[in-house]
XYZ file of C-alpha atoms in Angstrom:
781
model
C -0.262 0.066 0.175
C 2.883 2.206 1.020
C 4.516 1.552 -2.383
C 1.228 2.620 -4.181
C 1.003 5.648 -2.466
C 4.605 6.291 -3.564
C 4.060 5.392 -6.964
C 0.963 7.707 -7.584
C 2.616 11.039 -7.194
C 5.372 10.081 -9.487
C 2.322 9.068 -12.128
C 1.074 12.482 -11.472
C 4.550 14.270 -12.574
C 4.930 11.991 -15.184
C 1.266 13.202 -16.663
C 2.311 16.552 -16.018
C 5.592 16.300 -18.030
C 4.016 14.792 -20.781
C 1.343 17.579 -20.995
C 3.938 19.962 -21.013
C 6.147 18.047 -23.645
C 3.154 17.857 -25.948
C 2.032 21.366 -25.492
C 5.357 22.167 -26.837
C 6.142 19.483 -29.139
C 3.221 20.643 -31.085
C 4.191 24.179 -31.183
C 5.340 25.777 -34.322
C 8.855 24.479 -35.574
C 11.781 26.717 -35.293
C 12.959 27.615 -38.782
C 16.633 28.690 -39.808
C 18.350 29.029 -43.080
C 21.658 28.600 -44.413
C 23.471 28.729 -47.838
C 24.731 25.435 -49.328
C 28.101 24.789 -49.779
C 28.555 26.448 -46.198
C 31.856 24.808 -44.441
C 31.409 22.775 -41.443
C 31.178 24.590 -37.955
C 28.988 27.768 -39.634
C 27.071 29.114 -36.799
C 23.536 28.440 -37.530
C 21.319 29.629 -34.587
C 21.679 29.949 -30.667
C 19.217 27.510 -29.427
C 19.129 28.429 -25.973
C 17.608 31.766 -26.508
C 15.022 30.451 -29.471
C 13.939 27.528 -27.071
C 13.389 30.071 -24.345
C 15.617 28.079 -22.214
C 17.960 28.502 -19.221
C 21.921 29.138 -19.846
C 23.224 25.632 -18.966
C 19.892 23.755 -19.721
C 20.540 22.458 -22.297
C 23.467 20.623 -20.815
C 22.075 20.005 -17.669
C 19.124 18.152 -19.560
C 20.952 15.857 -21.967
C 19.946 17.797 -25.168
C 20.685 16.525 -28.626
C 19.968 16.970 -32.433
C 18.360 14.143 -34.244
C 17.840 14.057 -38.052
C 15.132 12.237 -39.777
C 17.307 10.611 -42.191
C 19.301 9.467 -39.400
C 22.647 11.512 -40.872
C 23.949 13.990 -38.007
C 24.543 16.995 -40.361
C 23.895 19.188 -36.899
C 25.759 19.360 -34.076
C 24.899 21.031 -30.823
C 27.365 22.520 -28.265
C 25.411 21.895 -25.172
C 27.710 24.276 -23.073
C 27.053 27.296 -25.399
C 23.690 26.430 -26.981
C 24.929 26.883 -30.723
C 23.476 24.888 -33.290
C 26.665 24.623 -35.905
C 26.849 22.420 -39.269
C 28.605 19.433 -38.725
C 29.322 19.009 -42.634
C 29.458 21.015 -45.807
C 25.929 20.495 -47.294
C 24.872 20.043 -51.043
C 21.633 21.259 -51.940
C 21.488 19.212 -55.027
C 22.564 16.049 -53.320
C 19.943 16.552 -50.335
C 17.025 17.856 -52.400
C 17.517 17.045 -56.216
C 14.999 19.622 -58.185
C 12.668 20.101 -55.195
C 12.423 23.530 -54.114
C 11.943 24.633 -51.372
C 15.122 22.113 -49.600
C 14.289 21.547 -45.938
C 15.796 19.301 -43.726
C 13.750 18.428 -40.812
C 15.351 17.945 -37.263
C 14.261 17.536 -33.768
C 15.762 18.722 -30.747
C 15.335 16.365 -27.592
C 15.835 17.027 -24.148
C 16.133 13.941 -21.747
C 15.520 14.742 -18.503
C 12.477 15.256 -18.367
C 11.700 14.325 -21.844
C 10.701 17.087 -24.490
C 10.994 17.683 -28.217
C 11.213 20.762 -30.323
C 10.474 20.598 -33.896
C 13.248 22.601 -36.408
C 13.591 23.145 -39.965
C 16.764 24.245 -41.777
C 16.132 25.658 -45.150
C 19.131 24.779 -47.543
C 19.580 27.838 -50.119
C 20.817 27.292 -53.556
C 24.127 28.925 -54.885
C 24.722 28.876 -58.642
C 27.134 26.286 -58.571
C 26.100 24.607 -61.758
C 26.125 25.583 -65.327
C 23.390 23.959 -67.662
C 24.586 21.125 -69.312
C 23.128 19.402 -72.713
C 22.951 15.453 -72.716
C 25.169 15.368 -75.834
C 27.523 17.948 -77.643
C 25.527 17.780 -81.084
C 22.114 17.071 -82.468
C 20.476 16.312 -85.687
C 17.163 17.834 -86.798
C 15.843 17.118 -90.173
C 13.104 19.357 -91.563
C 11.272 18.650 -94.641
C 11.147 21.308 -97.386
C 7.790 22.106 -97.226
C 7.896 23.263 -93.550
C 5.888 26.576 -93.357
C 7.113 29.347 -91.460
C 5.909 29.392 -87.915
C 6.529 25.821 -87.319
C 8.121 24.632 -84.093
C 10.798 21.836 -83.783
C 11.398 20.941 -80.058
C 15.282 20.842 -79.480
C 16.873 18.940 -76.634
C 17.019 20.497 -73.576
C 19.602 21.283 -71.047
C 19.423 20.328 -67.254
C 20.717 22.708 -64.242
C 20.950 21.398 -61.079
C 20.726 24.689 -59.746
C 16.920 25.610 -58.785
C 14.873 28.831 -58.404
C 16.617 31.901 -60.156
C 20.026 29.775 -60.318
C 18.308 27.229 -62.561
C 17.857 27.351 -66.338
C 16.016 30.437 -67.568
C 16.158 30.756 -71.270
C 17.868 29.490 -74.451
C 19.388 31.236 -77.250
C 20.505 30.423 -80.685
C 23.223 31.634 -82.898
C 22.011 34.497 -85.367
C 20.745 33.237 -88.495
C 17.988 34.288 -91.342
C 15.742 31.119 -90.970
C 15.334 30.180 -87.233
C 14.965 31.660 -83.747
C 14.616 29.633 -80.660
C 11.443 30.177 -78.265
C 11.839 29.248 -74.735
C 8.633 27.257 -73.143
C 7.666 26.580 -69.772
C 6.781 22.838 -69.012
C 3.837 22.237 -66.598
C 6.494 20.615 -64.335
C 8.725 23.890 -64.141
C 11.291 22.803 -67.022
C 12.140 25.069 -69.834
C 12.033 23.666 -73.160
C 13.870 25.087 -76.358
C 11.605 24.974 -79.706
C 13.311 26.306 -83.049
C 10.991 28.307 -84.762
C 11.237 28.545 -88.436
C 11.332 32.131 -89.672
C 10.983 31.789 -93.583
C 10.543 29.008 -96.288
C 13.371 26.650 -96.728
C 14.568 25.411 -99.822
C 16.837 22.242 -99.945
C 18.397 23.270 -103.164
C 19.335 26.488 -102.316
C 20.674 25.349 -98.452
C 20.404 21.672 -97.716
C 21.892 22.051 -94.241
C 22.568 24.365 -91.297
C 24.708 24.383 -88.343
C 23.651 26.466 -85.198
C 24.818 26.972 -81.856
C 21.952 26.380 -79.358
C 23.050 28.255 -75.433
C 21.200 27.707 -72.386
C 21.553 30.227 -69.832
C 20.647 30.251 -66.007
C 20.014 33.091 -63.747
C 23.031 33.205 -61.656
C 25.016 36.506 -61.145
C 27.040 35.966 -63.479
C 24.850 33.827 -65.320
C 26.274 30.269 -66.335
C 25.868 28.821 -69.420
C 25.999 25.367 -72.025
C 26.005 24.597 -75.667
C 25.094 22.211 -78.069
C 25.749 22.018 -81.893
C 22.072 21.774 -83.890
C 22.712 20.430 -87.345
C 19.473 20.833 -89.667
C 19.063 18.606 -92.526
C 16.505 19.911 -95.031
C 14.708 16.845 -96.255
C 12.467 16.068 -98.941
C 8.687 16.282 -97.988
C 7.093 13.590 -95.613
C 3.783 15.408 -94.642
C 2.999 12.882 -91.909
C 4.088 12.320 -88.316
C 3.735 9.124 -86.762
C 1.003 9.216 -83.740
C 0.636 7.554 -80.730
C -2.114 5.303 -80.494
C -2.906 6.139 -76.852
C -1.209 9.236 -74.985
C -0.562 9.296 -72.154
C 0.000 5.858 -71.376
C -0.657 5.485 -67.154
C 1.024 1.740 -65.527
C 1.492 0.564 -62.009
C 4.805 -1.584 -61.286
C 5.404 -3.296 -58.229
C 9.119 -2.184 -56.854
C 9.739 -6.020 -56.511
C 9.424 -6.543 -60.092
C 12.444 -8.669 -61.474
C 15.037 -7.063 -64.054
C 14.002 -7.408 -67.455
C 10.464 -7.878 -66.680
C 8.055 -5.948 -69.371
C 6.503 -2.809 -68.087
C 3.944 -1.874 -70.904
C 4.076 -1.779 -74.822
C 3.513 1.586 -76.708
C 2.449 1.884 -80.287
C 2.294 4.660 -82.836
C 1.052 4.516 -86.551
C 2.115 6.802 -89.600
C -0.298 6.961 -92.448
C 2.458 7.752 -95.211
C 3.673 4.766 -96.932
C 7.060 3.234 -97.927
C 9.609 4.240 -95.916
C 7.930 7.583 -94.512
C 5.362 5.033 -92.780
C 8.123 2.872 -90.855
C 8.284 3.643 -87.323
C 11.107 3.303 -84.793
C 10.840 4.066 -80.842
C 12.951 5.558 -78.477
C 13.114 7.772 -75.161
C 12.791 11.095 -75.594
C 14.621 13.960 -73.519
C 15.309 11.273 -70.874
C 17.157 11.776 -67.697
C 20.250 9.510 -66.754
C 17.936 7.901 -63.899
C 15.297 6.759 -66.737
C 17.995 5.884 -69.111
C 19.383 3.139 -66.288
C 15.946 2.036 -65.096
C 14.240 1.675 -68.381
C 14.799 0.668 -72.180
C 12.332 0.672 -75.004
C 12.684 -1.665 -78.341
C 13.113 0.306 -81.432
C 10.960 -2.005 -83.349
C 8.086 -3.332 -81.104
C 7.887 -0.490 -78.486
C 8.009 -2.656 -75.410
C 9.217 -1.042 -72.477
C 11.290 -3.303 -70.058
C 12.798 -2.698 -66.510
C 16.652 -2.499 -66.631
C 17.195 -1.686 -62.934
C 15.437 -2.455 -59.728
C 12.734 -0.226 -58.697
C 12.711 1.048 -54.971
C 9.376 2.685 -53.852
C 11.116 4.230 -50.795
C 13.331 6.464 -53.242
C 11.376 7.257 -56.416
C 7.355 6.666 -56.227
C 6.568 7.300 -60.122
C 8.486 7.933 -63.394
C 7.563 10.197 -65.740
C 8.667 8.832 -69.264
C 8.570 10.929 -72.702
C 9.047 8.636 -75.650
C 8.811 9.406 -79.459
C 7.995 7.694 -82.555
C 9.892 8.469 -85.600
C 9.132 7.535 -89.289
C 11.683 7.064 -92.073
C 11.175 10.558 -93.487
C 12.428 12.152 -90.082
C 9.275 12.952 -88.802
C 8.484 12.056 -85.198
C 5.587 12.073 -82.669
C 5.864 12.230 -79.294
C 4.025 10.329 -76.467
C 3.989 10.003 -72.204
C 4.144 7.079 -70.075
C 3.280 7.462 -66.407
C 4.659 4.813 -64.439
C 3.669 4.311 -60.694
C 5.982 2.140 -58.297
C 3.709 -0.152 -56.435
C 4.947 -0.291 -52.457
C 5.618 -4.009 -51.325
C 6.560 -4.813 -47.502
C 10.406 -5.077 -48.217
C 11.619 -2.607 -45.563
C 11.692 -4.340 -41.806
C 10.794 -1.740 -38.809
C 14.139 0.322 -37.837
C 14.620 0.866 -33.886
C 17.026 3.433 -32.531
C 17.863 3.951 -29.096
C 18.262 7.462 -27.895
C 18.501 6.884 -24.114
C 19.300 4.059 -22.429
C 20.014 3.271 -18.659
C 21.392 -0.116 -18.147
C 21.227 -0.325 -14.304
C 17.887 0.727 -12.205
C 18.398 0.828 -8.328
C 15.527 -1.392 -6.558
C 12.631 -0.302 -4.903
C 12.662 2.692 -7.184
C 9.252 4.088 -8.011
C 8.631 4.409 -11.862
C 11.832 4.787 -14.121
C 12.648 5.590 -17.374
C 14.699 2.816 -18.744
C 15.126 3.758 -22.108
C 13.878 6.290 -25.101
C 13.608 5.153 -28.536
C 12.298 5.681 -32.145
C 10.812 3.405 -34.559
C 10.702 3.676 -37.938
C 9.462 1.877 -41.282
C 10.184 3.127 -44.792
C 7.401 1.700 -46.655
C 4.119 2.923 -46.753
C 0.486 2.512 -45.977
C -0.193 -0.665 -43.900
C 3.303 -1.926 -44.691
C 4.685 1.346 -42.907
C 2.107 0.924 -40.095
C 3.987 -0.658 -36.840
C 3.553 -2.322 -33.528
C 6.050 -2.213 -30.545
C 5.406 -4.461 -27.758
C 7.976 -6.222 -24.905
C 7.065 -9.904 -23.360
C 4.081 -9.615 -21.017
C 5.821 -11.475 -18.119
C 8.148 -8.481 -17.016
C 7.814 -5.452 -14.984
C 8.352 -2.941 -17.462
C 5.775 -0.893 -19.794
C 6.180 0.592 -23.160
C 4.668 4.297 -23.496
C 4.388 6.171 -26.824
C 5.515 9.845 -26.551
C 5.966 11.885 -29.421
C 5.427 10.880 -33.214
C 7.401 7.370 -33.378
C 9.258 7.896 -29.739
C 8.327 5.580 -27.182
C 9.549 5.278 -23.417
C 10.477 2.025 -21.622
C 9.623 2.700 -17.878
C 9.462 0.051 -14.948
C 6.034 -0.726 -13.852
C 6.595 -1.281 -10.300
C 9.670 -0.940 -8.093
C 12.242 -4.072 -8.450
C 13.507 -6.377 -6.335
C 17.383 -7.334 -6.414
C 17.221 -10.166 -4.164
C 14.060 -12.022 -6.433
C 15.850 -10.858 -9.936
C 19.050 -8.920 -10.681
C 18.945 -8.806 -14.340
C 16.306 -8.531 -17.020
C 16.734 -9.244 -20.698
C 14.330 -7.114 -22.456
C 13.401 -7.945 -26.150
C 11.525 -5.066 -27.703
C 9.922 -6.251 -30.696
C 8.549 -3.906 -33.702
C 6.366 -5.627 -36.441
C 4.848 -3.723 -39.075
C 1.024 -4.553 -40.973
C 2.330 -5.437 -44.123
C 1.799 -8.770 -46.088
C 4.209 -10.691 -44.782
C 4.589 -9.079 -42.000
C 8.358 -7.671 -40.821
C 9.850 -7.226 -37.563
C 12.862 -6.274 -36.084
C 13.889 -7.317 -32.095
C 16.394 -5.264 -30.014
C 17.564 -6.443 -26.846
C 18.309 -4.395 -23.886
C 19.767 -5.907 -20.731
C 18.797 -3.995 -17.644
C 20.589 -5.061 -13.904
C 18.834 -4.182 -10.659
C 21.572 -2.254 -8.390
C 21.360 -3.230 -4.586
C 19.570 -1.355 -2.029
C 20.450 -2.116 1.742
C 16.731 -3.631 2.322
C 17.742 -6.458 3.813
C 19.085 -6.706 7.686
C 21.302 -9.663 8.395
C 19.776 -13.340 9.178
C 21.375 -15.303 11.931
C 21.207 -19.141 11.092
C 19.725 -19.877 14.526
C 17.705 -17.653 16.772
C 19.486 -18.875 19.785
C 22.686 -20.661 20.320
C 23.933 -23.112 22.746
C 27.555 -23.548 23.548
C 29.599 -25.844 26.175
C 32.574 -25.104 27.668
C 34.548 -27.051 30.267
C 35.747 -25.054 33.409
C 39.272 -24.332 33.948
C 39.643 -23.796 30.396
C 42.942 -21.471 29.047
C 42.042 -17.870 28.306
C 41.318 -17.276 24.579
C 39.687 -20.380 23.900
C 37.541 -20.851 20.929
C 34.145 -21.607 22.232
C 32.122 -21.995 19.049
C 30.875 -19.627 16.482
C 27.731 -17.387 15.105
C 26.598 -16.849 11.896
C 24.454 -14.448 9.830
C 23.847 -14.020 6.043
C 22.673 -10.777 4.187
C 20.589 -11.387 0.969
C 21.922 -7.799 -0.127
C 25.391 -7.646 -2.029
C 28.670 -5.709 -1.822
C 29.195 -3.555 1.041
C 25.203 -4.117 1.784
C 25.979 -7.721 2.588
C 29.412 -7.580 4.630
C 28.327 -8.660 8.017
C 30.092 -7.213 11.303
C 29.309 -8.745 14.655
C 29.643 -7.380 18.136
C 28.522 -8.306 21.472
C 25.343 -6.540 22.962
C 25.052 -4.998 26.305
C 24.158 -7.752 28.817
C 20.518 -7.044 30.130
C 21.817 -8.545 33.903
C 24.175 -5.061 34.418
C 25.955 -7.691 37.146
C 27.321 -10.130 34.447
C 30.974 -8.798 33.509
C 30.340 -9.945 29.902
C 33.355 -7.900 28.792
C 35.579 -10.052 30.912
C 34.056 -13.291 29.818
C 33.818 -13.322 25.995
C 34.862 -11.909 23.175
C 33.498 -12.102 19.512
C 35.791 -11.864 16.175
C 33.731 -8.855 14.238
C 34.442 -10.256 10.981
C 33.795 -13.980 11.305
C 31.717 -14.143 14.532
C 33.786 -16.666 16.394
C 33.469 -16.424 20.124
C 36.384 -16.888 22.848
C 36.552 -17.240 26.333
C 38.673 -14.541 27.837
C 39.464 -15.971 31.440
C 39.199 -19.732 33.034
C 35.880 -20.431 33.917
C 34.706 -21.938 37.185
C 31.552 -23.969 37.359
C 31.133 -23.746 40.902
C 30.933 -20.049 40.940
C 29.294 -19.708 37.427
C 27.578 -22.544 36.011
C 25.942 -20.728 32.982
C 25.181 -17.364 31.493
C 23.779 -16.079 28.256
C 24.031 -12.569 26.221
C 23.105 -11.333 22.998
C 25.226 -10.714 19.786
C 24.421 -7.899 16.878
C 25.043 -8.730 13.046
C 25.114 -5.174 11.245
C 25.662 -4.889 7.739
C 27.937 -1.865 5.879
C 24.801 -0.219 4.476
C 23.859 2.980 4.851
C 22.088 3.495 6.901
C 23.196 -0.047 8.259
C 20.447 -3.167 9.331
C 21.042 -5.390 12.332
C 19.557 -8.595 14.045
C 20.011 -10.076 17.231
C 20.724 -13.703 18.259
C 20.758 -15.114 21.691
C 23.989 -17.361 23.284
C 23.846 -19.408 26.003
C 26.998 -20.615 27.256
C 26.989 -23.899 29.595
C 29.901 -24.454 31.862
C 30.784 -27.935 31.968
C 32.086 -29.384 35.353
C 35.536 -30.759 35.579
C 36.638 -32.685 38.688
C 38.486 -29.940 40.289
C 36.984 -30.292 44.058
C 37.958 -32.915 46.742
C 35.156 -34.197 49.017
C 34.770 -32.082 52.015
C 33.608 -34.038 55.285
C 30.934 -32.151 57.186
C 30.958 -34.811 60.127
C 32.839 -35.133 61.946
C 34.335 -31.957 61.995
C 37.973 -31.951 61.309
C 38.816 -28.564 62.631
C 41.736 -29.268 65.054
C 39.537 -28.633 68.156
C 39.020 -32.211 70.614
C 37.896 -34.870 68.593
C 34.263 -36.226 68.907
C 34.115 -39.532 70.453
C 31.463 -41.850 69.258
C 29.833 -44.198 72.138
C 29.175 -47.779 71.500
C 27.421 -50.089 74.070
C 28.919 -53.692 74.303
C 25.614 -54.957 74.170
C 25.375 -53.502 70.276
C 24.009 -56.185 68.084
C 25.922 -56.829 64.884
C 25.037 -54.116 62.454
C 24.862 -51.398 64.880
C 25.000 -48.151 63.597
C 27.868 -46.352 65.088
C 27.997 -43.160 63.144
C 27.764 -41.669 59.673
C 30.625 -39.808 57.921
C 28.635 -37.150 56.058
C 30.916 -35.557 53.509
C 29.880 -33.048 50.189
C 31.894 -32.686 46.817
C 31.522 -29.236 45.348
C 31.653 -30.516 41.635
C 28.593 -32.137 40.043
C 27.339 -35.201 38.561
C 29.704 -38.234 38.609
C 32.209 -35.764 39.565
C 30.359 -35.661 43.194
C 29.091 -39.140 43.518
C 31.225 -40.292 46.693
C 32.308 -43.588 47.917
C 33.234 -44.521 51.343
C 36.114 -47.137 52.592
C 37.321 -47.816 55.852
C 41.390 -47.649 55.239
C 42.965 -48.063 58.830
C 40.840 -49.696 61.992
C 42.457 -50.518 65.636
C 40.982 -53.958 65.482
C 40.453 -55.024 61.915
C 36.878 -56.788 61.325
C 34.996 -55.231 64.280
C 33.740 -52.043 62.191
C 32.717 -51.752 58.674
C 31.723 -48.613 56.584
C 28.670 -48.840 54.128
C 30.327 -47.536 50.360
C 27.660 -45.618 49.422
C 26.125 -44.134 52.916
C 29.052 -43.544 54.744
C 27.424 -45.163 57.675
C 30.028 -47.030 60.275
C 28.127 -50.041 61.757
C 29.706 -52.831 63.870
C 30.326 -55.810 61.677
C 30.051 -58.602 64.598
C 28.876 -58.727 68.012
C 31.206 -56.966 70.725
C 33.245 -58.970 73.398
C 34.742 -58.306 76.598
C 38.312 -58.994 75.215
C 37.651 -55.788 72.614
C 39.706 -52.984 73.515
C 37.708 -49.874 74.963
C 39.201 -47.333 72.535
C 38.965 -47.712 68.734
C 40.710 -45.092 66.172
C 39.329 -45.487 62.474
C 40.216 -43.515 59.543
C 37.611 -43.480 56.495
C 38.367 -42.463 53.062
C 36.148 -40.380 51.214
C 36.576 -40.471 47.238
C 34.457 -39.070 44.402
C 34.017 -40.678 40.816
C 35.751 -38.009 39.027
C 38.554 -38.612 36.549
C 40.994 -38.732 38.093
C 39.086 -39.258 41.373
C 40.094 -37.029 44.390
C 39.505 -38.154 48.107
C 39.927 -37.026 51.455
C 39.828 -38.805 55.124
C 38.794 -38.617 58.741
C 39.514 -40.188 61.496
C 36.782 -41.479 63.716
C 37.365 -42.123 67.958
C 34.978 -44.981 69.281
C 34.763 -45.976 72.930
C 32.961 -49.258 73.957
C 30.754 -48.540 77.021
C 28.641 -50.754 79.344
C 25.577 -48.724 78.879
C 24.657 -45.082 78.869
C 23.728 -44.593 82.155
C 27.272 -44.343 83.372
C 27.670 -40.105 84.117
C 31.372 -40.743 82.063
C 32.996 -43.334 80.543
C 36.333 -44.178 82.439
C 39.288 -45.768 80.640
C 39.658 -49.478 81.513
C 43.160 -49.206 83.039
C 42.089 -46.408 85.307
C 38.866 -48.038 86.766
C 40.016 -49.403 89.780
C 41.917 -45.965 90.689
C 38.572 -44.133 90.015
C 37.141 -46.473 92.424
C 39.452 -45.291 95.083
C 39.751 -41.720 94.115
C 38.330 -39.035 96.165
C 34.540 -38.095 95.220
C 35.943 -34.263 94.571
C 37.844 -35.529 92.025
C 34.865 -37.303 90.204
C 33.036 -34.122 90.418
C 36.024 -32.306 88.714
C 35.721 -34.680 85.656
C 32.222 -34.779 85.258
C 32.197 -30.973 85.158
C 35.015 -30.835 82.541
C 33.198 -33.095 80.367
C 30.045 -31.167 80.753
C 31.928 -27.892 79.701
C 33.707 -29.524 76.763
C 30.042 -30.795 75.743
C 28.621 -27.473 75.870
C 31.403 -25.707 74.194
C 31.402 -28.402 71.342
C 27.604 -28.043 70.753
C 27.859 -24.124 70.967
C 30.374 -24.333 68.163
C 27.786 -26.307 65.884
C 25.160 -24.264 66.597
C 27.041 -21.472 65.888
C 28.132 -22.915 62.590
C 24.887 -24.006 61.555
C 23.139 -20.511 61.967
C 25.893 -18.659 59.969
C 25.442 -21.394 57.296
C 21.675 -20.614 57.505
C 22.258 -16.787 57.254
C 24.577 -17.228 54.239
C 22.185 -19.705 52.338
C 19.384 -17.378 52.594
C 21.195 -14.214 51.794
C 22.284 -16.006 48.264
C 18.628 -17.484 47.527
C 16.872 -14.658 48.567
C 15.029 -16.229 51.473
C 16.513 -19.485 52.392
C 19.568 -20.576 54.398
C 22.994 -18.500 53.962
C 26.200 -20.236 53.365
C 28.160 -20.352 56.807
C 30.963 -17.968 57.018
C 32.913 -20.975 59.089
C 35.217 -23.255 57.312
C 32.878 -24.269 54.839
C 33.805 -22.927 51.492
C 31.551 -20.810 49.696
C 31.633 -22.423 46.259
C 29.892 -25.615 47.813
C 26.167 -23.824 47.413
C 25.002 -25.500 44.546
C 26.039 -29.138 44.561
C 24.420 -32.439 42.914
C 22.488 -34.416 44.893
C 24.006 -37.604 43.816
C 26.671 -37.279 46.779
C 26.560 -39.004 50.275
C 22.767 -38.715 51.261
C 21.306 -39.749 48.323
C 18.687 -41.875 50.391
C 16.557 -41.789 53.397
C 18.503 -42.520 56.429
C 18.121 -41.856 60.333
C 21.593 -41.680 61.843
C 23.241 -40.421 65.785
C 25.642 -37.811 66.159
C 27.524 -38.559 69.208
C 28.754 -35.579 71.061
C 30.357 -36.128 74.444
C 28.579 -35.833 77.262
C 25.278 -35.286 74.793
C 22.511 -37.794 74.677
C 21.995 -39.713 71.294
C 19.660 -37.503 68.624
C 18.481 -38.839 65.953
C 18.730 -36.932 62.555
C 16.085 -37.677 59.877
C 17.550 -37.040 56.573
C 15.060 -36.705 53.290
C 15.429 -38.572 50.104
C 17.675 -36.957 47.388
C 19.204 -35.005 50.069
C 22.044 -33.128 48.575
C 24.360 -30.786 50.623
C 22.943 -27.410 51.092
C 23.101 -25.327 54.277
C 19.221 -25.000 54.204
C 19.077 -28.639 54.484
C 21.914 -28.567 56.999
C 20.210 -26.078 59.161
C 17.325 -28.672 59.477
C 19.238 -31.460 61.158
C 17.737 -32.068 64.416
C 19.697 -30.734 67.775
C 21.897 -28.388 65.905
C-alpha cells in the first residue's frame, strides 16, 4: 500500500511532464536558413535563446539533435547552446530538383523528456552550369515546312533551382530560325526552334547552329550544343501514338528485364516514310538506367531494380520517328507500387543500464521506430514480453519510452533481458527485435539473518584463556557492502554480568572466545546477545541469543561435614558393648563441590584399631559394627575413613573417628579400663571435677556447632533470597550448589554422638544434597 502511495505522485508528475511535453512538441517548428556549400562548423542559431531555455539548461538536460534521415548534419554545443553545421551541405545532393530544400530535425531534451521541431532551409547558390546531354543534335526538317513551325530541341539540365536554374535558350544568329523558350507544367524549360521563312533544300540543304542555355545566376552560367539541321524532301505525315498518355503501375519488387508496357504509334505515309521506330525522348540518366524501349516493337522493359522508398513514380517521354525523319511524342506515367520489403527500424536515443531496486517508476530507455514502407506496410506495432515488470509508453510521433511498471527487487531477480519487438502490418509481416539488458542495483533493504535464533555453547571449566568456544553466523541477501556483516557483543540485560571480561567475538567471522578461565562452581551458565550489522547506509542489524553452559571438571575434593576436622578435641562415638552386629555407630557426612559423577562419593575404611570389628557402607558412609562385641575387645578404637569421588582422576579426603566401647549410657562418664580401679578409690571431689570438665567440653562443642549452623543458614538465605545462607566458618562458599547424587542420596536416620550429650536422631530426606538450608534442618543442631 505504501508503494502504491509512492508511485501515484510520481505518475501525476509524469502526466504533467507529458502534457507540457506535448504542448511544446505540437508548437510551430523553429526555422533557420543556411546557404549551401557553407563550411562545417558554421554557426546556424543560438538554441538556448530560441527555445526559451536558461543558460546551461541544454547541458543539464542532456540535449541532442536528431535528424529524420539518421544522418547527423547538425551538431549542438550544449555548453554555449550554439547549433552548428557538422559538414558542408550540397543542396543538389540533399534535395535534387525539389524546392524548397528543407532538412527536418528535432531537438530532444532527455530529463525530463521534451521535443522541439526544427527546419533548416538550404538556400541554393549558382554552382552548376546548364548541361546538354550531348554535344550535337541532328534535326531533319522537310523542305515544305511552313514558317512558324515549331521544332523541339534537346533541353539542357541545370542542377540549381530557382533563379539559379535554367532560365532561357538562345541560338546563334541566322536568317531562317530563332529559338523560343517554353515553360513545361513541371517547371522545366524546353527550347523550340521556330522557322522564320520558307526553306529551300536546293538553296541550302543544311544549317549548323549553336544553341546556348543560360541560367539566372549572377554572373550567369551557360552551356551549348551544336544543332545540325538537314533539309529533307517532303514527308507530310508524322507518326502518332495510339494512346497517350500511358499510365501503368509496377511492383517495386519486379525482377530485372520484366516488361512494363508496350507503346504503339502509326504513320499513314507509305513506304519508308510510314516505317516507325521508337525511342526515349529527353530522358534523364535515371530513366535511361531504369527503363529501355525496343525500337521496333515499342516494348518498355525494366533494366534497374525499383525502390518505392526512393522514387515513387516516373514520367517517361517517348517518341516515334518515321523513315522520313518526322516524329511524334508520347508520355508514359509509371507508378511504383510499394511492397513490404523493409523491416521496421529501431534507434535507441537514451538507455539506462542499471536501475536501483525499490525505486518508483523509472525511465529505462527512449527509442524511435521507423518503417520506410508506406500504407499498412509502414504501420507498426511495438511490444515487449508480458511477464516483465516494464511498460512501453508512446510519447511523440514514433518515440517510445520504456519505464518500470513497479519497484524492482534485486533479491528476487538481479537482471532482466528485455526484447523489444517492432512488427509492421504488411503482408508478409516483417519484424525487428532489439535486446536490452537492465541490471537491478542493490539497496540495503535486508537485515542480516542469523542461522539460528539461539545458540547453545558448552565449555569445560578451567579452560585456557582465549579459547575458541564456538561461532555464530549471519547472512545478508544484499550484495556488496550491503552484505558485509560485522559481529558485536550487545550490552547484557543483567548489569552484574561482567560480559566484557568473559567472552569476546571476532567482528569479521563471528567466532566466540572465552577471555578467562571459567569456574563451574562460581558460574554454571550465562547468556548474552550478539548483534550482526551490515555496512549499508543506513546499516541494518539483527540479534541472536547465545547461551554458554560451563561443563563441570573434577577440581574439588570431597569435604567432610561430620565429624568436624577443625583441630579441636576429637568427637568420640560411644558404642554399648551389648550392641548387635550391624549397629549404627555413626555416619560420615561429606559433600563435593562438583556435579554429576564428579560429586558421586564412595566411602572406604582405610585403617582400624581392630580390623573386622567395624565396617563402612560404601554409598552411605554409615559406620556399623561388623560382629557382636565381646569383653576382650579394646575399649578405645581409632578408625580412618577414606571419602573418594567418582571423577577422572578421582579426588579423595580422609577422616578419623574415635570410638569408645561402654557398658551402658547410664554411666555419668566413660572411664578408661586401666584406670577403673583407681577411680573407684579416688576422692569424690575428683569425680565431680571430671564430670564438670566433660560437661563444659560438650557444651562448648554444641555451641560451636550451633554457631556454624546459624552462619550457614544466614549465608544460604542471603544467596537465595529467603533460604539458608552459606556459613562463614570452615565451609567454602563455592559449595553452595552441589549435585544431589553425593553422600545423602537415600533416606536415613543416624546418630550424632557428642561427648556428654544424649543420642539424637537426624532424619535425612530422600535425594538430599548438601545445601546449608538442609543442613540447618538437622535435629539437635
